[in-house]
Each structure stands twice: as C-alpha cells, then as structure tokens.
Amino acid sequence: MKKLAVDLLPPATVAVIVLFWAFAPAALVTNPWTMVAVTSLVTAFVLGLELVFERHPGWRMDRREFLTDLFYMVLNATVISQASHFLAEEPILAAKHSLGIATPWAEHMPFLAQVAMVIFLVEFGQYWMHRLMHNSTPFWLTHAPHHHITQLNAMKGAVGNPIELFLISLSVVAFFDFQLSAELCAFSVTAAISTFNHANVRSDPPLFYSFFFTTIRHHSLHHSVPYEDTRCNYGNSLILIDRIFGTYKEGEASIVGQDERKRLSIVEQWVFPFRPLVAMIKDRRTGSSSPIGN
C-alpha cells in the first residue's frame, strides 16, 4: 500500500492542481503571484519527497546543487519569462489583432478541454524544438548544458543555457482565446509533471498516467550518458507524443550526464554554445602567429 501511495503522488498532484485552478476565484487567477506560489509549493513538496523517498543515492542534492538550481528557477520565473512575453507572445498578439484573428470558441470549451488543448499545443511545439536540439548541431550546443547535469533533482528541469530556455519556452498558445485560468492550469500541470520527471523520487506512476505523461523513468533514459541514447523520449511532459512519432523508448538510467560527466559551472553553461566559435578564433590566431615555412 505504501508503494502504491508513492506511485500515485504524481497523478494526485496533477489532480489537485486542476481542481485548484478550476475553482480558484477571479482575484487569485488574475494575481501574477498565484502562479509563482503554485509552482513554488509543488517544487518544495517534491524536494521534500526526495528526502523521504530517494530513488538514487548518487543523485542526492548538496548545497551547491540546490543553490545552482534555485538560481535557474528564479531566472526562468523572471528574465526568461519576460523575454518570452515581450519577444514572442506580444508579437503574436499584435499579429493576431492586426489580422483580425479571433477564436471565441476556445474559451467556451469545457474547462478540462481547454486545459488539455493548451497542454497539447505547448508540448507539441516543445517536442519538435527538443527533437531539433538533438538532431542539429547549432541547436544541440544550446541544449547540451542541460544534459551535462550529473544528477536529476526536482529543480533540474529549469537548468540550462538561457538561449535554450528561451527557445523551449516558445508556443503558439497566444493565438487562441482560452480562459486565463485554463492556461495557468495547463502551465502549472506541465511544470508539475516536469518537476516529477526530473525528481530523485522513488515513484513509478501506473499506466493510466505514464502512458500519457512523462515520468522519471522516461526522462532519466533521455539523460543517459551516450549521446545516441539521449535521442528518445523528447516529450517534456507529454510522452504520448513520443509514442505517436516513434521516438518512445522504454528503460531507465541511473547514471546521467554527457562526455566525461563533468559538471559545468553556470558560466560554462552560458558560454557553451560559443565554444566552437572560440576554438575557431584561437586556431586562426595560432595559425597566423606561426612562422612561415620555407
């Protein structure tokens, strides 16, 4: 019974989040701090679960890991969120209004249908962006720092190069006129699922959940050390998309990281995409300074 209770924690958390947003008063829905509070509470809850139901001792969080992850959580909630709003959402809204695009039918759908549609729109875009990052060198360079993490924890989903964090945040949801509560519910649900699928928690949700949503088993395999083994299970929250497009792979990994499994500092993560450029400049300088042969 105890094992079953632990396994049901992810779906139970998602259910509580949906119920909260479905019945939240307008004052809470329109308050920007509500979303921050929900995400923070879920993250704190899962961090607590890691202390009680540890999955792998090698993933045990220390002070340095906690502070690094916290830095990225704040970065995502502030800088990345604002950049996504002003550089992506605002232009989409402007184009939508100038073209006279309206989707009143969206806000009149049942609440759960709106939530499901927002989740699918977000996850469908993220799936293809994530897949591109694993199959195109320029995009991989932005995403690789996330794969250089050497342990998985509740906040690790927020860790990465800022370019990647911005790219993975893009979506077309702004084109649709969903209820604000449905959008926030969908964002909260995907954030909670991502928190659990990066968490060092001994929870293996039943098939009614794991068939549709990404779990730590799916995502730990995606973080395997061999690069080729990372090219599967791209769904951040919706593993169903991998099943549809043939990129789903069963299994689990307890050893994660890339290359020599060297943990990158924040500075190293931020400059990582520019390493080939820096190397090329150094090579040219070295070549130009070498003596001319006879």
PDB file of C-alpha atoms in Angstrom:
ATOM      1  CA  MET A   1       0.000   0.000   0.000  1.00  0.00           C
ATOM      2  CA  LYS A   2       2.862   2.350   0.798  1.00  0.00           C
ATOM      3  CA  LYS A   3       4.448   1.739  -2.630  1.00  0.00           C
ATOM      4  CA  LEU A   4       1.105   2.345  -4.346  1.00  0.00           C
ATOM      5  CA  ALA A   5       0.611   5.578  -2.418  1.00  0.00           C
ATOM      6  CA  VAL A   6       4.044   6.835  -3.509  1.00  0.00           C
ATOM      7  CA  ASP A   7       3.396   5.792  -7.106  1.00  0.00           C
ATOM      8  CA  LEU A   8       0.142   7.765  -7.107  1.00  0.00           C
ATOM      9  CA  LEU A   9       1.762  11.001  -5.919  1.00  0.00           C
ATOM     10  CA  PRO A  10       2.339  12.497  -9.426  1.00  0.00           C
ATOM     11  CA  PRO A  11      -1.235  11.926 -10.685  1.00  0.00           C
ATOM     12  CA  ALA A  12      -2.633  13.055  -7.331  1.00  0.00           C
ATOM     13  CA  THR A  13      -0.590  16.265  -7.512  1.00  0.00           C
ATOM     14  CA  VAL A  14      -1.840  16.946 -11.046  1.00  0.00           C
ATOM     15  CA  ALA A  15      -5.430  16.361  -9.909  1.00  0.00           C
ATOM     16  CA  VAL A  16      -5.073  18.836  -7.020  1.00  0.00           C
ATOM     17  CA  ILE A  17      -3.622  21.465  -9.364  1.00  0.00           C
ATOM     18  CA  VAL A  18      -6.509  21.051 -11.824  1.00  0.00           C
ATOM     19  CA  LEU A  19      -9.082  21.317  -9.029  1.00  0.00           C
ATOM     20  CA  PHE A  20      -7.395  24.436  -7.658  1.00  0.00           C
ATOM     21  CA  TRP A  21      -7.452  26.322 -10.951  1.00  0.00           C
ATOM     22  CA  ALA A  22     -10.932  25.077 -11.859  1.00  0.00           C
ATOM     23  CA  PHE A  23     -12.429  26.617  -8.711  1.00  0.00           C
ATOM     24  CA  ALA A  24      -9.978  29.451  -7.969  1.00  0.00           C
ATOM     25  CA  PRO A  25     -11.687  32.843  -7.541  1.00  0.00           C
ATOM     26  CA  ALA A  26     -11.014  35.506 -10.175  1.00  0.00           C
ATOM     27  CA  ALA A  27      -8.869  37.514  -7.759  1.00  0.00           C
ATOM     28  CA  LEU A  28      -6.418  34.616  -7.463  1.00  0.00           C
ATOM     29  CA  VAL A  29      -6.455  33.826 -11.183  1.00  0.00           C
ATOM     30  CA  THR A  30      -5.533  37.388 -12.150  1.00  0.00           C
ATOM     31  CA  ASN A  31      -2.920  37.770  -9.418  1.00  0.00           C
ATOM     32  CA  PRO A  32       0.519  37.124 -11.012  1.00  0.00           C
ATOM     33  CA  TRP A  33       1.872  35.801  -7.718  1.00  0.00           C
ATOM     34  CA  THR A  34      -0.604  32.901  -7.667  1.00  0.00           C
ATOM     35  CA  MET A  35       1.224  31.034 -10.434  1.00  0.00           C
ATOM     36  CA  VAL A  36       4.541  31.618  -8.650  1.00  0.00           C
ATOM     37  CA  ALA A  37       3.042  30.338  -5.394  1.00  0.00           C
ATOM     38  CA  VAL A  38       1.609  27.189  -7.011  1.00  0.00           C
ATOM     39  CA  THR A  39       4.874  26.341  -8.775  1.00  0.00           C
ATOM     40  CA  SER A  40       6.914  27.036  -5.641  1.00  0.00           C
ATOM     41  CA  LEU A  41       4.672  24.896  -3.437  1.00  0.00           C
ATOM     42  CA  VAL A  42       4.823  21.963  -5.852  1.00  0.00           C
ATOM     43  CA  THR A  43       8.612  22.241  -6.117  1.00  0.00           C
ATOM     44  CA  ALA A  44       9.011  22.421  -2.321  1.00  0.00           C
ATOM     45  CA  PHE A  45       6.703  19.419  -1.956  1.00  0.00           C
ATOM     46  CA  VAL A  46       8.707  17.306  -4.410  1.00  0.00           C
ATOM     47  CA  LEU A  47      12.015  18.391  -2.839  1.00  0.00           C
ATOM     48  CA  GLY A  48      10.631  17.111   0.457  1.00  0.00           C
ATOM     49  CA  LEU A  49       9.686  13.817  -1.177  1.00  0.00           C
ATOM     50  CA  GLU A  50      13.297  13.430  -2.342  1.00  0.00           C
ATOM     51  CA  LEU A  51      14.395  13.394   1.309  1.00  0.00           C
ATOM     52  CA  VAL A  52      11.916  10.661   2.242  1.00  0.00           C
ATOM     53  CA  PHE A  53      11.637   8.530  -0.914  1.00  0.00           C
ATOM     54  CA  GLU A  54      15.076   8.816  -2.506  1.00  0.00           C
ATOM     55  CA  ARG A  55      15.409   6.994  -5.829  1.00  0.00           C
ATOM     56  CA  HIS A  56      19.202   7.021  -6.318  1.00  0.00           C
ATOM     57  CA  PRO A  57      21.779   7.971  -3.635  1.00  0.00           C
ATOM     58  CA  GLY A  58      24.058   9.243  -6.413  1.00  0.00           C
ATOM     59  CA  TRP A  59      21.521  11.970  -7.200  1.00  0.00           C
ATOM     60  CA  ARG A  60      21.409  13.254  -3.633  1.00  0.00           C
ATOM     61  CA  MET A  61      21.363  17.047  -3.666  1.00  0.00           C
ATOM     62  CA  ASP A  62      24.041  19.054  -1.892  1.00  0.00           C
ATOM     63  CA  ARG A  63      24.199  22.768  -1.094  1.00  0.00           C
ATOM     64  CA  ARG A  64      25.937  23.693  -4.355  1.00  0.00           C
ATOM     65  CA  GLU A  65      23.368  21.852  -6.464  1.00  0.00           C
ATOM     66  CA  PHE A  66      20.494  23.431  -4.536  1.00  0.00           C
ATOM     67  CA  LEU A  67      21.796  26.984  -4.955  1.00  0.00           C
ATOM     68  CA  THR A  68      22.509  26.460  -8.662  1.00  0.00           C
ATOM     69  CA  ASP A  69      19.042  25.029  -9.264  1.00  0.00           C
ATOM     70  CA  LEU A  70      17.428  27.832  -7.252  1.00  0.00           C
ATOM     71  CA  PHE A  71      19.272  30.398  -9.361  1.00  0.00           C
ATOM     72  CA  TYR A  72      17.822  28.859 -12.521  1.00  0.00           C
ATOM     73  CA  MET A  73      14.328  28.648 -11.056  1.00  0.00           C
ATOM     74  CA  VAL A  74      14.430  32.394 -10.363  1.00  0.00           C
ATOM     75  CA  LEU A  75      15.966  33.079 -13.794  1.00  0.00           C
ATOM     76  CA  ASN A  76      13.140  31.206 -15.529  1.00  0.00           C
ATOM     77  CA  ALA A  77      10.442  32.934 -13.499  1.00  0.00           C
ATOM     78  CA  THR A  78      11.849  36.395 -14.214  1.00  0.00           C
ATOM     79  CA  VAL A  79      14.222  37.004 -17.140  1.00  0.00           C
ATOM     80  CA  ILE A  80      13.221  34.064 -19.356  1.00  0.00           C
ATOM     81  CA  SER A  81       9.523  34.577 -18.676  1.00  0.00           C
ATOM     82  CA  GLN A  82       9.724  38.277 -19.519  1.00  0.00           C
ATOM     83  CA  ALA A  83      11.833  37.646 -22.624  1.00  0.00           C
ATOM     84  CA  SER A  84       9.302  35.083 -23.844  1.00  0.00           C
ATOM     85  CA  HIS A  85       6.464  37.526 -23.185  1.00  0.00           C
ATOM     86  CA  PHE A  86       7.963  40.546 -24.953  1.00  0.00           C
ATOM     87  CA  LEU A  87       9.794  38.760 -27.791  1.00  0.00           C
ATOM     88  CA  ALA A  88       7.226  36.069 -28.588  1.00  0.00           C
ATOM     89  CA  GLU A  89       3.798  36.497 -27.015  1.00  0.00           C
ATOM     90  CA  GLU A  90       3.465  40.244 -27.626  1.00  0.00           C
ATOM     91  CA  PRO A  91       4.349  39.981 -31.349  1.00  0.00           C
ATOM     92  CA  ILE A  92       1.918  37.069 -31.731  1.00  0.00           C
ATOM     93  CA  LEU A  93      -0.863  39.072 -30.054  1.00  0.00           C
ATOM     94  CA  ALA A  94      -0.071  42.097 -32.236  1.00  0.00           C
ATOM     95  CA  ALA A  95      -0.188  39.970 -35.404  1.00  0.00           C
ATOM     96  CA  LYS A  96      -3.371  38.321 -34.230  1.00  0.00           C
ATOM     97  CA  HIS A  97      -5.111  41.661 -33.697  1.00  0.00           C
ATOM     98  CA  SER A  98      -3.838  43.196 -36.937  1.00  0.00           C
ATOM     99  CA  LEU A  99      -5.053  40.187 -38.933  1.00  0.00           C
ATOM    100  CA  GLY A 100      -8.387  40.107 -37.106  1.00  0.00           C
ATOM    101  CA  ILE A 101      -7.882  36.558 -35.842  1.00  0.00           C
ATOM    102  CA  ALA A 102     -10.347  35.551 -33.134  1.00  0.00           C
ATOM    103  CA  THR A 103     -11.129  32.181 -31.569  1.00  0.00           C
ATOM    104  CA  PRO A 104     -14.104  32.777 -29.240  1.00  0.00           C
ATOM    105  CA  TRP A 105     -14.945  29.076 -29.427  1.00  0.00           C
ATOM    106  CA  ALA A 106     -11.811  28.308 -27.411  1.00  0.00           C
ATOM    107  CA  GLU A 107     -12.967  29.987 -24.208  1.00  0.00           C
ATOM    108  CA  HIS A 108     -16.378  28.343 -24.467  1.00  0.00           C
ATOM    109  CA  MET A 109     -14.948  24.829 -24.469  1.00  0.00           C
ATOM    110  CA  PRO A 110     -15.262  22.851 -21.213  1.00  0.00           C
ATOM    111  CA  PHE A 111     -12.532  23.796 -18.755  1.00  0.00           C
ATOM    112  CA  LEU A 112     -10.762  20.424 -18.938  1.00  0.00           C
ATOM    113  CA  ALA A 113     -10.867  20.501 -22.740  1.00  0.00           C
ATOM    114  CA  GLN A 114      -9.195  23.919 -22.712  1.00  0.00           C
ATOM    115  CA  VAL A 115      -6.516  22.685 -20.321  1.00  0.00           C
ATOM    116  CA  ALA A 116      -5.890  19.605 -22.460  1.00  0.00           C
ATOM    117  CA  MET A 117      -5.636  21.679 -25.646  1.00  0.00           C
ATOM    118  CA  VAL A 118      -3.191  24.165 -24.087  1.00  0.00           C
ATOM    119  CA  ILE A 119      -1.037  21.292 -22.809  1.00  0.00           C
ATOM    120  CA  PHE A 120      -1.020  19.696 -26.261  1.00  0.00           C
ATOM    121  CA  LEU A 121      -0.150  22.964 -28.045  1.00  0.00           C
ATOM    122  CA  VAL A 122       2.707  23.677 -25.647  1.00  0.00           C
ATOM    123  CA  GLU A 123       4.025  20.135 -25.646  1.00  0.00           C
ATOM    124  CA  PHE A 124       3.715  19.628 -29.415  1.00  0.00           C
ATOM    125  CA  GLY A 125       5.889  22.683 -30.027  1.00  0.00           C
ATOM    126  CA  GLN A 126       8.357  21.729 -27.315  1.00  0.00           C
ATOM    127  CA  TYR A 127       8.601  18.191 -28.656  1.00  0.00           C
ATOM    128  CA  TRP A 128       9.723  19.349 -32.107  1.00  0.00           C
ATOM    129  CA  MET A 129      12.026  22.022 -30.698  1.00  0.00           C
ATOM    130  CA  HIS A 130      13.546  19.471 -28.317  1.00  0.00           C
ATOM    131  CA  ARG A 131      13.922  16.935 -31.110  1.00  0.00           C
ATOM    132  CA  LEU A 132      15.585  19.571 -33.302  1.00  0.00           C
ATOM    133  CA  MET A 133      18.030  20.297 -30.490  1.00  0.00           C
ATOM    134  CA  HIS A 134      19.135  16.668 -30.517  1.00  0.00           C
ATOM    135  CA  ASN A 135      19.453  16.461 -34.290  1.00  0.00           C
ATOM    136  CA  SER A 136      21.046  19.773 -35.282  1.00  0.00           C
ATOM    137  CA  THR A 137      24.486  20.803 -34.019  1.00  0.00           C
ATOM    138  CA  PRO A 138      23.781  24.558 -33.547  1.00  0.00           C
ATOM    139  CA  PHE A 139      20.655  23.796 -31.532  1.00  0.00           C
ATOM    140  CA  TRP A 140      22.362  20.952 -29.646  1.00  0.00           C
ATOM    141  CA  LEU A 141      25.036  23.405 -28.470  1.00  0.00           C
ATOM    142  CA  THR A 142      22.334  25.431 -26.719  1.00  0.00           C
ATOM    143  CA  HIS A 143      20.719  22.323 -25.207  1.00  0.00           C
ATOM    144  CA  ALA A 144      23.842  20.322 -24.281  1.00  0.00           C
ATOM    145  CA  PRO A 145      24.424  22.151 -20.953  1.00  0.00           C
ATOM    146  CA  HIS A 146      21.143  20.692 -19.696  1.00  0.00           C
ATOM    147  CA  HIS A 147      22.500  17.230 -20.479  1.00  0.00           C
ATOM    148  CA  HIS A 148      25.766  17.905 -18.678  1.00  0.00           C
ATOM    149  CA  ILE A 149      23.967  17.779 -15.341  1.00  0.00           C
ATOM    150  CA  THR A 150      25.204  14.714 -13.492  1.00  0.00           C
ATOM    151  CA  GLN A 151      22.190  14.131 -11.253  1.00  0.00           C
ATOM    152  CA  LEU A 152      18.442  14.610 -11.515  1.00  0.00           C
ATOM    153  CA  ASN A 153      16.513  16.592  -8.926  1.00  0.00           C
ATOM    154  CA  ALA A 154      13.181  18.373  -8.645  1.00  0.00           C
ATOM    155  CA  MET A 155      14.507  21.723  -9.941  1.00  0.00           C
ATOM    156  CA  LYS A 156      16.771  20.378 -12.695  1.00  0.00           C
ATOM    157  CA  GLY A 157      14.192  20.977 -15.415  1.00  0.00           C
ATOM    158  CA  ALA A 158      14.941  24.689 -15.110  1.00  0.00           C
ATOM    159  CA  VAL A 159      18.707  24.288 -15.589  1.00  0.00           C
ATOM    160  CA  GLY A 160      20.225  25.123 -18.959  1.00  0.00           C
ATOM    161  CA  ASN A 161      21.707  27.716 -21.251  1.00  0.00           C
ATOM    162  CA  PRO A 162      19.496  30.859 -21.450  1.00  0.00           C
ATOM    163  CA  ILE A 163      19.184  30.545 -25.247  1.00  0.00           C
ATOM    164  CA  GLU A 164      17.760  27.048 -24.883  1.00  0.00           C
ATOM    165  CA  LEU A 165      15.497  28.095 -22.009  1.00  0.00           C
ATOM    166  CA  PHE A 166      14.044  30.834 -24.214  1.00  0.00           C
ATOM    167  CA  LEU A 167      13.621  28.607 -27.269  1.00  0.00           C
ATOM    168  CA  ILE A 168      11.937  25.832 -25.318  1.00  0.00           C
ATOM    169  CA  SER A 169       9.500  28.355 -23.791  1.00  0.00           C
ATOM    170  CA  LEU A 170       8.039  29.390 -27.166  1.00  0.00           C
ATOM    171  CA  SER A 171       4.486  28.381 -28.055  1.00  0.00           C
ATOM    172  CA  VAL A 172       1.506  29.432 -30.168  1.00  0.00           C
ATOM    173  CA  VAL A 173      -0.986  29.496 -27.287  1.00  0.00           C
ATOM    174  CA  ALA A 174      -1.304  33.287 -27.613  1.00  0.00           C
ATOM    175  CA  PHE A 175      -3.120  32.776 -30.934  1.00  0.00           C
ATOM    176  CA  PHE A 176      -6.078  31.284 -29.052  1.00  0.00           C
ATOM    177  CA  ASP A 177      -8.609  32.927 -26.736  1.00  0.00           C
ATOM    178  CA  PHE A 178      -8.533  30.471 -23.847  1.00  0.00           C
ATOM    179  CA  GLN A 179      -9.705  31.343 -20.355  1.00  0.00           C
ATOM    180  CA  LEU A 180      -6.787  32.612 -18.280  1.00  0.00           C
ATOM    181  CA  SER A 181      -7.499  30.033 -15.579  1.00  0.00           C
ATOM    182  CA  ALA A 182      -7.268  27.213 -18.148  1.00  0.00           C
ATOM    183  CA  GLU A 183      -3.936  28.495 -19.467  1.00  0.00           C
ATOM    184  CA  LEU A 184      -2.464  28.847 -15.976  1.00  0.00           C
ATOM    185  CA  CYS A 185      -3.781  25.411 -15.049  1.00  0.00           C
ATOM    186  CA  ALA A 186      -2.088  23.876 -18.098  1.00  0.00           C
ATOM    187  CA  PHE A 187       1.203  25.647 -17.363  1.00  0.00           C
ATOM    188  CA  SER A 188       1.029  24.523 -13.725  1.00  0.00           C
ATOM    189  CA  VAL A 189       0.311  20.927 -14.738  1.00  0.00           C
ATOM    190  CA  THR A 190       3.222  20.747 -17.194  1.00  0.00           C
ATOM    191  CA  ALA A 191       5.514  22.353 -14.616  1.00  0.00           C
ATOM    192  CA  ALA A 192       4.485  19.779 -12.002  1.00  0.00           C
ATOM    193  CA  ILE A 193       4.973  16.866 -14.404  1.00  0.00           C
ATOM    194  CA  SER A 194       8.398  18.227 -15.368  1.00  0.00           C
ATOM    195  CA  THR A 195       9.285  18.593 -11.692  1.00  0.00           C
ATOM    196  CA  PHE A 196       8.412  14.958 -11.025  1.00  0.00           C
ATOM    197  CA  ASN A 197      10.155  13.649 -14.147  1.00  0.00           C
ATOM    198  CA  HIS A 198      13.410  15.266 -13.036  1.00  0.00           C
ATOM    199  CA  ALA A 199      12.984  14.360  -9.364  1.00  0.00           C
ATOM    200  CA  ASN A 200      15.003  11.910  -7.314  1.00  0.00           C
ATOM    201  CA  VAL A 201      11.794  10.320  -6.034  1.00  0.00           C
ATOM    202  CA  ARG A 202      11.034   6.609  -5.904  1.00  0.00           C
ATOM    203  CA  SER A 203       7.668   6.954  -7.642  1.00  0.00           C
ATOM    204  CA  ASP A 204       6.586   4.917 -10.676  1.00  0.00           C
ATOM    205  CA  PRO A 205       3.078   6.059 -11.650  1.00  0.00           C
ATOM    206  CA  PRO A 206       0.631   3.488 -13.040  1.00  0.00           C
ATOM    207  CA  LEU A 207      -0.053   3.083 -16.760  1.00  0.00           C
ATOM    208  CA  PHE A 208      -3.115   5.359 -16.793  1.00  0.00           C
ATOM    209  CA  TYR A 209      -0.652   8.195 -16.071  1.00  0.00           C
ATOM    210  CA  SER A 210       2.658   7.004 -17.563  1.00  0.00           C
ATOM    211  CA  PHE A 211       1.114   6.160 -20.941  1.00  0.00           C
ATOM    212  CA  PHE A 212       0.308   9.847 -21.461  1.00  0.00           C
ATOM    213  CA  PHE A 213       2.703  11.767 -19.225  1.00  0.00           C
ATOM    214  CA  THR A 214       6.486  11.697 -18.918  1.00  0.00           C
ATOM    215  CA  THR A 215       7.889  10.082 -15.768  1.00  0.00           C
ATOM    216  CA  ILE A 216      11.340   9.894 -14.201  1.00  0.00           C
ATOM    217  CA  ARG A 217      11.912   6.541 -15.931  1.00  0.00           C
ATOM    218  CA  HIS A 218      11.298   8.019 -19.371  1.00  0.00           C
ATOM    219  CA  HIS A 219      13.279  11.159 -18.718  1.00  0.00           C
ATOM    220  CA  SER A 220      16.237   9.608 -16.928  1.00  0.00           C
ATOM    221  CA  LEU A 221      16.757   7.425 -20.013  1.00  0.00           C
ATOM    222  CA  HIS A 222      16.732  10.598 -22.104  1.00  0.00           C
ATOM    223  CA  HIS A 223      19.583  11.874 -19.895  1.00  0.00           C
ATOM    224  CA  SER A 224      21.742   8.771 -20.490  1.00  0.00           C
ATOM    225  CA  VAL A 225      25.486   9.297 -20.915  1.00  0.00           C
ATOM    226  CA  PRO A 226      25.887   8.006 -24.520  1.00  0.00           C
ATOM    227  CA  TYR A 227      24.721  10.808 -26.819  1.00  0.00           C
ATOM    228  CA  GLU A 228      22.812   8.452 -29.111  1.00  0.00           C
ATOM    229  CA  ASP A 229      20.807   7.189 -26.140  1.00  0.00           C
ATOM    230  CA  THR A 230      19.527  10.710 -25.490  1.00  0.00           C
ATOM    231  CA  ARG A 231      17.707  10.780 -28.817  1.00  0.00           C
ATOM    232  CA  CYS A 232      14.436   9.453 -27.462  1.00  0.00           C
ATOM    233  CA  ASN A 233      11.627  10.436 -25.080  1.00  0.00           C
ATOM    234  CA  TYR A 234      11.643  14.102 -26.101  1.00  0.00           C
ATOM    235  CA  GLY A 235       8.278  14.906 -24.535  1.00  0.00           C
ATOM    236  CA  ASN A 236       8.862  17.257 -21.634  1.00  0.00           C
ATOM    237  CA  SER A 237       5.514  16.395 -20.073  1.00  0.00           C
ATOM    238  CA  LEU A 238       3.558  14.529 -22.756  1.00  0.00           C
ATOM    239  CA  ILE A 239       5.319  11.251 -23.550  1.00  0.00           C
ATOM    240  CA  LEU A 240       2.294  10.359 -25.669  1.00  0.00           C
ATOM    241  CA  ILE A 241       3.775  12.464 -28.493  1.00  0.00           C
ATOM    242  CA  ASP A 242       6.879  10.236 -28.496  1.00  0.00           C
ATOM    243  CA  ARG A 243       4.661   7.193 -28.732  1.00  0.00           C
ATOM    244  CA  ILE A 244       2.850   8.741 -31.719  1.00  0.00           C
ATOM    245  CA  PHE A 245       6.005   9.754 -33.622  1.00  0.00           C
ATOM    246  CA  GLY A 246       8.074   6.664 -32.855  1.00  0.00           C
ATOM    247  CA  THR A 247      10.673   8.226 -30.558  1.00  0.00           C
ATOM    248  CA  TYR A 248       9.491   6.491 -27.384  1.00  0.00           C
ATOM    249  CA  LYS A 249      11.953   4.142 -25.725  1.00  0.00           C
ATOM    250  CA  GLU A 250      11.408   2.030 -22.622  1.00  0.00           C
ATOM    251  CA  GLY A 251      14.039   1.880 -19.884  1.00  0.00           C
ATOM    252  CA  GLU A 252      15.682   3.889 -17.142  1.00  0.00           C
ATOM    253  CA  ALA A 253      19.123   5.314 -16.375  1.00  0.00           C
ATOM    254  CA  SER A 254      20.740   5.940 -13.006  1.00  0.00           C
ATOM    255  CA  ILE A 255      23.961   7.396 -14.451  1.00  0.00           C
ATOM    256  CA  VAL A 256      23.343  10.661 -16.297  1.00  0.00           C
ATOM    257  CA  GLY A 257      25.478  13.311 -17.975  1.00  0.00           C
ATOM    258  CA  GLN A 258      27.473  13.866 -21.146  1.00  0.00           C
ATOM    259  CA  ASP A 259      31.044  13.487 -22.360  1.00  0.00           C
ATOM    260  CA  GLU A 260      33.198  12.744 -19.292  1.00  0.00           C
ATOM    261  CA  ARG A 261      30.258  13.588 -16.997  1.00  0.00           C
ATOM    262  CA  LYS A 262      31.944  16.819 -15.992  1.00  0.00           C
ATOM    263  CA  ARG A 263      29.604  19.108 -14.111  1.00  0.00           C
ATOM    264  CA  LEU A 264      29.528  22.535 -15.752  1.00  0.00           C
ATOM    265  CA  SER A 265      29.534  25.751 -13.753  1.00  0.00           C
ATOM    266  CA  ILE A 266      26.918  28.414 -14.525  1.00  0.00           C
ATOM    267  CA  VAL A 267      29.478  30.376 -16.548  1.00  0.00           C
ATOM    268  CA  GLU A 268      30.450  27.263 -18.507  1.00  0.00           C
ATOM    269  CA  GLN A 269      26.789  26.536 -19.222  1.00  0.00           C
ATOM    270  CA  TRP A 270      26.234  30.042 -20.548  1.00  0.00           C
ATOM    271  CA  VAL A 271      29.274  30.132 -22.849  1.00  0.00           C
ATOM    272  CA  PHE A 272      28.922  26.523 -24.030  1.00  0.00           C
ATOM    273  CA  PRO A 273      27.180  27.322 -27.368  1.00  0.00           C
ATOM    274  CA  PHE A 274      30.060  29.614 -28.317  1.00  0.00           C
ATOM    275  CA  ARG A 275      32.846  27.089 -27.691  1.00  0.00           C
ATOM    276  CA  PRO A 276      33.270  26.141 -31.394  1.00  0.00           C
ATOM    277  CA  LEU A 277      33.495  29.835 -32.315  1.00  0.00           C
ATOM    278  CA  VAL A 278      36.062  30.500 -29.589  1.00  0.00           C
ATOM    279  CA  ALA A 279      38.081  27.441 -30.699  1.00  0.00           C
ATOM    280  CA  MET A 280      37.982  28.611 -34.326  1.00  0.00           C
ATOM    281  CA  ILE A 281      39.232  32.087 -33.376  1.00  0.00           C
ATOM    282  CA  LYS A 282      42.027  30.579 -31.290  1.00  0.00           C
ATOM    283  CA  ASP A 283      43.034  28.281 -34.163  1.00  0.00           C
ATOM    284  CA  ARG A 284      43.182  31.210 -36.580  1.00  0.00           C
ATOM    285  CA  ARG A 285      45.256  33.267 -34.188  1.00  0.00           C
ATOM    286  CA  THR A 286      47.601  30.352 -33.611  1.00  0.00           C
ATOM    287  CA  GLY A 287      47.890  29.779 -37.364  1.00  0.00           C
ATOM    288  CA  SER A 288      48.572  33.438 -38.121  1.00  0.00           C
ATOM    289  CA  SER A 289      51.244  33.683 -35.422  1.00  0.00           C
ATOM    290  CA  SER A 290      53.108  30.538 -36.501  1.00  0.00           C
ATOM    291  CA  PRO A 291      56.293  31.049 -38.522  1.00  0.00           C
ATOM    292  CA  ILE A 292      56.056  30.781 -42.315  1.00  0.00           C
ATOM    293  CA  GLY A 293      57.796  27.707 -43.640  1.00  0.00           C
ATOM    294  CA  ASN A 294      60.429  27.705 -46.430  1.00  0.00           C
TER     295      ASN A 294
END
